[in-house]
């Protein structure tokens, strides 16, 4: 059994969903998983990052995300130093503004883990020294707010966290490495889906955004995300529909139409399959809480 680190032991008692741990250096820790996510910035030294059966060498400037329940460990450490930003994924589920419009955002948080394991970790975010310095300065701002915990700290810490993520996503998008470029092309197709989910979308268009043939695109997308482009789109639509059902007094077919479904029966079936309740039941349950 892999040891699982729990939120209650690593986050402040007030429940704020971001916490910072500096490892200067990282001490041997052992294989473990978490019920939260970690955004890790390697700031110095060397080591090996191990997750599952894969491992890859670390150097200053490497940045990666470890999602919940993914076991990992650091080995062969030589003065390995890192900053670990612990966060609950819900921070990125609520209000992300236009972060999902950045391909680097999807590459860092959604695609990379799946893609990495299939491509021996060749695609990843690596910051140049000045970029790393800027990222660390943003972390320091979050940290200062978390240390002081003055009124308003939550808003300011989240604001700096978003700035950090936006900055990292932009750095990712600028990468010239060929493996990373191909990952980013899939991320661009996702960005397109995310911003036009309510419109008719065809595969040819997506494949051309990714600069791939339709067949290669289908295969690469499915490998990177674990689902087909169509299933991804349907999930996206259903997610947006759920938000509308919670917030707006629209009738079901209007909701279906707004998120891009032409047929409201089809919408209801897909909704039930993904959310485990019909749109009507879902709305009733969310009103009563
Ligand atoms: C450890 C190591 C782990 C992290 C915990 C919180 O020193 O960095 O990856 O999960 O701290
Ligand atoms: Ni960890």
Coordinates of C-alpha atoms and ligand atoms in Angstrom, one line a residue:
X1 CA 0.0 0.0 0.0
X2 CA 1.3 3.4 -1.0
X3 CA 1.2 6.0 1.8
X4 CA -1.4 8.7 1.0
X5 CA -0.9 12.3 2.3
X6 CA -4.1 13.9 3.5
X7 CA -5.3 17.4 3.1
X8 CA -5.9 17.9 6.8
X9 CA -2.3 17.2 7.6
X10 CA -0.8 19.6 5.0
X11 CA -3.1 22.5 4.7
X12 CA -3.9 25.3 7.2
X13 CA -6.7 24.5 9.6
X14 CA -8.8 27.3 8.0
X15 CA -9.2 25.1 5.0
X16 CA -7.6 27.4 2.4
X17 CA -6.8 25.2 -0.6
X18 CA -3.3 26.3 -1.4
X19 CA -0.2 25.6 0.7
X20 CA 3.5 26.0 0.0
X21 CA 6.4 23.7 1.1
X22 CA 10.0 24.5 0.3
X23 CA 12.4 21.7 0.2
X24 CA 15.9 23.1 0.6
X25 CA 17.0 20.4 0.1
X26 CA 14.4 17.7 -0.5
X27 CA 15.1 14.9 2.1
X28 CA 14.4 11.3 1.2
X29 CA 10.7 10.9 1.5
X30 CA 9.6 7.6 0.1
X31 CA 6.9 6.7 -2.5
X32 CA 3.6 8.4 -1.7
X33 CA 0.4 9.8 -3.2
X34 CA -1.8 12.7 -2.1
X35 CA -5.5 13.5 -2.0
X36 CA -4.5 16.9 -3.5
X37 CA -2.3 18.1 -6.4
X38 CA 1.2 19.4 -6.4
X39 CA 2.8 21.9 -8.7
X40 CA 6.5 21.5 -8.4
X41 CA 9.3 23.9 -9.4
X42 CA 12.8 22.5 -9.3
X43 CA 15.1 25.3 -8.1
X44 CA 18.4 23.5 -7.9
X45 CA 20.5 20.3 -7.6
X46 CA 19.8 17.0 -9.3
X47 CA 17.7 14.0 -8.8
X48 CA 15.4 11.5 -10.4
X49 CA 11.6 11.8 -10.3
X50 CA 9.9 8.5 -10.1
X51 CA 6.2 7.9 -10.8
X52 CA 4.8 4.5 -11.4
X53 CA 7.3 2.6 -13.6
X54 CA 8.7 5.8 -15.2
X55 CA 11.4 8.0 -14.0
X56 CA 13.2 11.0 -15.4
X57 CA 16.1 13.2 -14.4
X58 CA 15.4 16.6 -12.8
X59 CA 17.3 19.8 -13.1
X60 CA 16.7 23.5 -12.1
X61 CA 13.9 25.0 -14.2
X62 CA 11.9 21.8 -14.5
X63 CA 8.2 22.3 -13.7
X64 CA 5.5 19.6 -13.4
X65 CA 2.2 18.8 -11.9
X66 CA 1.4 15.7 -9.9
X67 CA -2.3 15.1 -9.8
X68 CA -4.2 13.4 -6.9
X69 CA -3.6 9.7 -6.3
X70 CA -0.6 9.5 -8.5
X71 CA 2.3 7.9 -6.5
X72 CA 5.7 9.6 -6.8
X73 CA 9.1 9.9 -5.2
X74 CA 12.5 11.5 -5.6
X75 CA 15.6 9.4 -5.8
X76 CA 19.3 9.7 -6.4
X77 CA 19.2 13.2 -5.0
X78 CA 22.2 15.5 -5.1
X79 CA 21.2 18.6 -3.2
X80 CA 17.9 18.6 -5.0
X81 CA 15.9 21.7 -4.1
X82 CA 12.3 22.4 -5.0
X83 CA 9.3 24.4 -4.2
X84 CA 6.1 22.4 -3.8
X85 CA 2.8 24.2 -4.2
X86 CA 0.1 22.0 -2.8
X87 CA -3.4 22.8 -4.1
X88 CA -6.8 21.3 -4.2
X89 CA -7.9 20.8 -7.8
X90 CA -11.1 22.7 -7.0
X91 CA -9.1 25.9 -7.1
X92 CA -8.9 25.4 -10.9
X93 CA -12.5 24.3 -11.3
X94 CA -14.2 27.4 -10.2
X95 CA -13.1 30.6 -11.9
X96 CA -10.2 30.3 -14.3
X97 CA -11.1 33.2 -16.6
X98 CA -9.4 32.6 -19.9
X99 CA -6.6 30.3 -18.7
X100 CA -8.2 27.4 -20.7
X101 CA -7.6 29.6 -23.8
X102 CA -3.9 28.9 -23.3
X103 CA -2.6 25.6 -24.9
X104 CA 0.2 25.6 -22.3
X105 CA -2.4 25.4 -19.5
X106 CA -3.9 22.2 -20.9
X107 CA -0.5 20.8 -21.5
X108 CA 0.6 21.4 -18.0
X109 CA -2.5 20.4 -16.1
X110 CA -4.5 18.0 -18.3
X111 CA -2.4 16.5 -21.0
X112 CA 1.1 16.1 -19.8
X113 CA 0.8 13.3 -17.3
X114 CA -0.9 11.0 -19.8
X115 CA 1.3 12.0 -22.7
X116 CA 4.5 11.8 -20.7
X117 CA 4.0 8.2 -19.7
X118 CA 3.6 7.3 -23.4
X119 CA 6.6 9.3 -24.6
X120 CA 9.1 8.6 -21.9
X121 CA 8.8 12.1 -20.5
X122 CA 10.4 13.9 -23.4
X123 CA 7.8 16.5 -23.4
X124 CA 7.8 18.8 -20.4
X125 CA 8.1 22.3 -19.2
X126 CA 11.6 23.6 -18.6
X127 CA 12.1 27.2 -17.6
X128 CA 15.2 29.2 -18.5
X129 CA 17.0 30.9 -15.5
X130 CA 15.2 34.3 -15.8
X131 CA 11.8 32.6 -16.2
X132 CA 12.5 30.5 -13.1
X133 CA 13.4 33.7 -11.2
X134 CA 10.1 35.2 -12.2
X135 CA 8.1 32.2 -11.3
X136 CA 9.8 32.0 -7.9
X137 CA 9.0 35.7 -7.3
X138 CA 5.4 34.9 -7.9
X139 CA 5.6 32.0 -5.4
X140 CA 7.1 34.3 -2.9
X141 CA 4.1 36.6 -3.2
X142 CA 1.7 33.7 -2.6
X143 CA 3.8 32.6 0.4
X144 CA 3.9 36.1 1.9
X145 CA 0.1 36.2 1.9
X146 CA -0.2 32.7 3.3
X147 CA 2.3 33.5 6.1
X148 CA 0.6 36.7 7.2
X149 CA -3.0 35.6 6.7
X150 CA -4.2 39.1 7.0
X151 CA -7.8 39.8 5.9
X152 CA -7.9 39.6 2.1
X153 CA -5.1 37.0 2.0
X154 CA -7.3 34.4 0.3
X155 CA -8.1 36.7 -2.7
X156 CA -4.5 37.9 -3.0
X157 CA -3.0 34.5 -2.7
X158 CA -5.4 33.1 -5.4
X159 CA -4.6 36.1 -7.6
X160 CA -0.9 35.4 -7.4
X161 CA -1.5 31.7 -7.9
X162 CA -3.4 32.4 -11.1
X163 CA -0.6 34.8 -12.2
X164 CA 1.9 32.0 -11.7
X165 CA -0.2 29.4 -13.6
X166 CA -0.8 31.9 -16.4
X167 CA 2.9 32.7 -16.6
X168 CA 3.9 29.0 -16.6
X169 CA 1.3 28.2 -19.3
X170 CA 2.7 31.0 -21.5
X171 CA 6.3 29.7 -21.0
X172 CA 5.1 26.3 -22.0
X173 CA 3.4 27.6 -25.2
X174 CA 6.7 29.2 -26.2
X175 CA 8.7 26.0 -26.0
X176 CA 10.5 25.0 -29.2
X177 CA 11.2 21.4 -28.3
X178 CA 9.7 19.1 -31.0
X179 CA 8.0 16.7 -28.6
X180 CA 6.6 19.5 -26.6
X181 CA 5.4 21.2 -29.9
X182 CA 3.4 18.1 -30.8
X183 CA 1.8 18.0 -27.3
X184 CA 0.9 21.6 -27.7
X185 CA -0.8 21.0 -31.0
X186 CA -3.2 18.7 -29.3
X187 CA -3.6 21.3 -26.6
X188 CA -4.5 23.8 -29.3
X189 CA -7.3 21.6 -30.5
X190 CA -8.5 21.4 -26.9
X191 CA -8.3 25.2 -26.6
X192 CA -10.5 25.4 -29.7
X193 CA -13.0 22.9 -28.3
X194 CA -13.1 24.8 -25.0
X195 CA -13.8 28.1 -26.5
X196 CA -16.3 27.0 -29.2
X197 CA -18.0 24.1 -27.5
X198 CA -21.4 25.6 -28.2
X199 CA -20.9 25.6 -31.9
X200 CA -20.9 22.8 -34.4
X201 CA -17.4 21.4 -34.6
X202 CA -16.0 19.0 -37.1
X203 CA -13.0 16.7 -37.0
X204 CA -11.4 18.1 -40.1
X205 CA -11.2 21.5 -38.6
X206 CA -9.7 20.2 -35.3
X207 CA -7.2 18.0 -37.2
X208 CA -6.1 21.0 -39.2
X209 CA -5.6 23.1 -36.1
X210 CA -3.4 20.4 -34.8
X211 CA -1.6 20.2 -38.2
X212 CA -2.3 16.5 -38.4
X213 CA -4.2 14.2 -40.7
X214 CA -7.6 13.2 -39.4
X215 CA -6.4 9.7 -38.5
X216 CA -3.2 10.8 -36.8
X217 CA -5.1 13.5 -34.9
X218 CA -7.8 11.0 -33.6
X219 CA -5.1 8.7 -32.4
X220 CA -2.9 11.3 -30.8
X221 CA -5.9 13.0 -29.1
X222 CA -7.2 9.8 -27.7
X223 CA -3.8 8.8 -26.4
X224 CA -3.2 12.2 -24.8
X225 CA -6.6 12.7 -23.1
X226 CA -7.8 9.1 -22.8
X227 CA -11.0 9.9 -24.7
X228 CA -12.0 10.7 -28.3
X229 CA -12.5 14.3 -29.4
X230 CA -16.3 13.8 -29.6
X231 CA -16.5 12.3 -26.1
X232 CA -14.4 15.2 -24.9
X233 CA -16.7 17.7 -26.5
X234 CA -19.8 16.1 -25.1
X235 CA -18.3 16.1 -21.6
X236 CA -17.4 19.8 -22.0
X237 CA -21.0 20.6 -23.1
X238 CA -22.5 18.7 -20.3
X239 CA -20.2 20.4 -17.8
X240 CA -21.3 23.8 -19.1
X241 CA -25.0 22.7 -19.1
X242 CA -24.7 21.7 -15.4
X243 CA -23.4 25.2 -14.6
X244 CA -26.3 26.7 -16.5
X245 CA -28.8 24.5 -14.7
X246 CA -27.5 25.6 -11.4
X247 CA -27.5 29.3 -12.2
X248 CA -30.1 30.2 -14.8
X249 CA -33.8 29.6 -14.8
X250 CA -33.8 28.3 -18.4
X251 CA -35.8 25.4 -19.5
X252 CA -34.0 22.1 -20.4
X253 CA -34.2 22.5 -24.2
X254 CA -32.9 26.0 -24.0
X255 CA -29.9 24.8 -21.9
X256 CA -29.3 22.0 -24.4
X257 CA -29.4 24.5 -27.2
X258 CA -27.1 27.0 -25.5
X259 CA -24.3 24.5 -25.0
X260 CA -24.4 23.2 -28.5
X261 CA -26.9 20.2 -28.5
X262 CA -29.4 20.3 -31.3
X263 CA -31.6 17.6 -29.8
X264 CA -32.7 17.9 -26.2
X265 CA -33.5 14.2 -25.8
X266 CA -30.0 13.3 -26.9
X267 CA -28.7 16.0 -24.5
X268 CA -30.7 14.5 -21.6
X269 CA -29.3 11.0 -22.3
X270 CA -25.7 12.2 -22.4
X271 CA -26.3 14.3 -19.3
X272 CA -27.6 11.4 -17.3
X273 CA -24.7 9.2 -18.5
X274 CA -22.1 11.6 -17.3
X275 CA -23.7 13.2 -14.3
X276 CA -25.7 10.2 -13.1
X277 CA -28.9 12.2 -12.9
X278 CA -31.3 13.8 -15.5
X279 CA -30.9 17.5 -16.0
X280 CA -34.2 18.1 -14.1
X281 CA -33.0 15.9 -11.1
X282 CA -29.7 17.6 -11.1
X283 CA -31.2 21.1 -11.0
X284 CA -33.6 20.1 -8.2
X285 CA -30.7 18.6 -6.1
X286 CA -28.5 21.7 -6.6
X287 CA -31.3 24.1 -5.7
X288 CA -32.0 22.3 -2.4
X289 CA -28.3 22.6 -1.1
Ligands
LIG1 C1 7.7 15.9 0.6 C2 7.9 15.8 -0.9 C3 6.5 15.2 -1.4 C4 5.4 16.1 -0.9 C5 5.4 16.3 0.6 C6 4.4 17.3 1.0 O1 9.0 16.4 1.2 O2 8.2 17.0 -1.5 O3 6.5 15.1 -2.8 O4 4.2 15.5 -1.3 O5 6.7 16.8 1.0
LIG2 NI1 4.4 14.5 -3.3

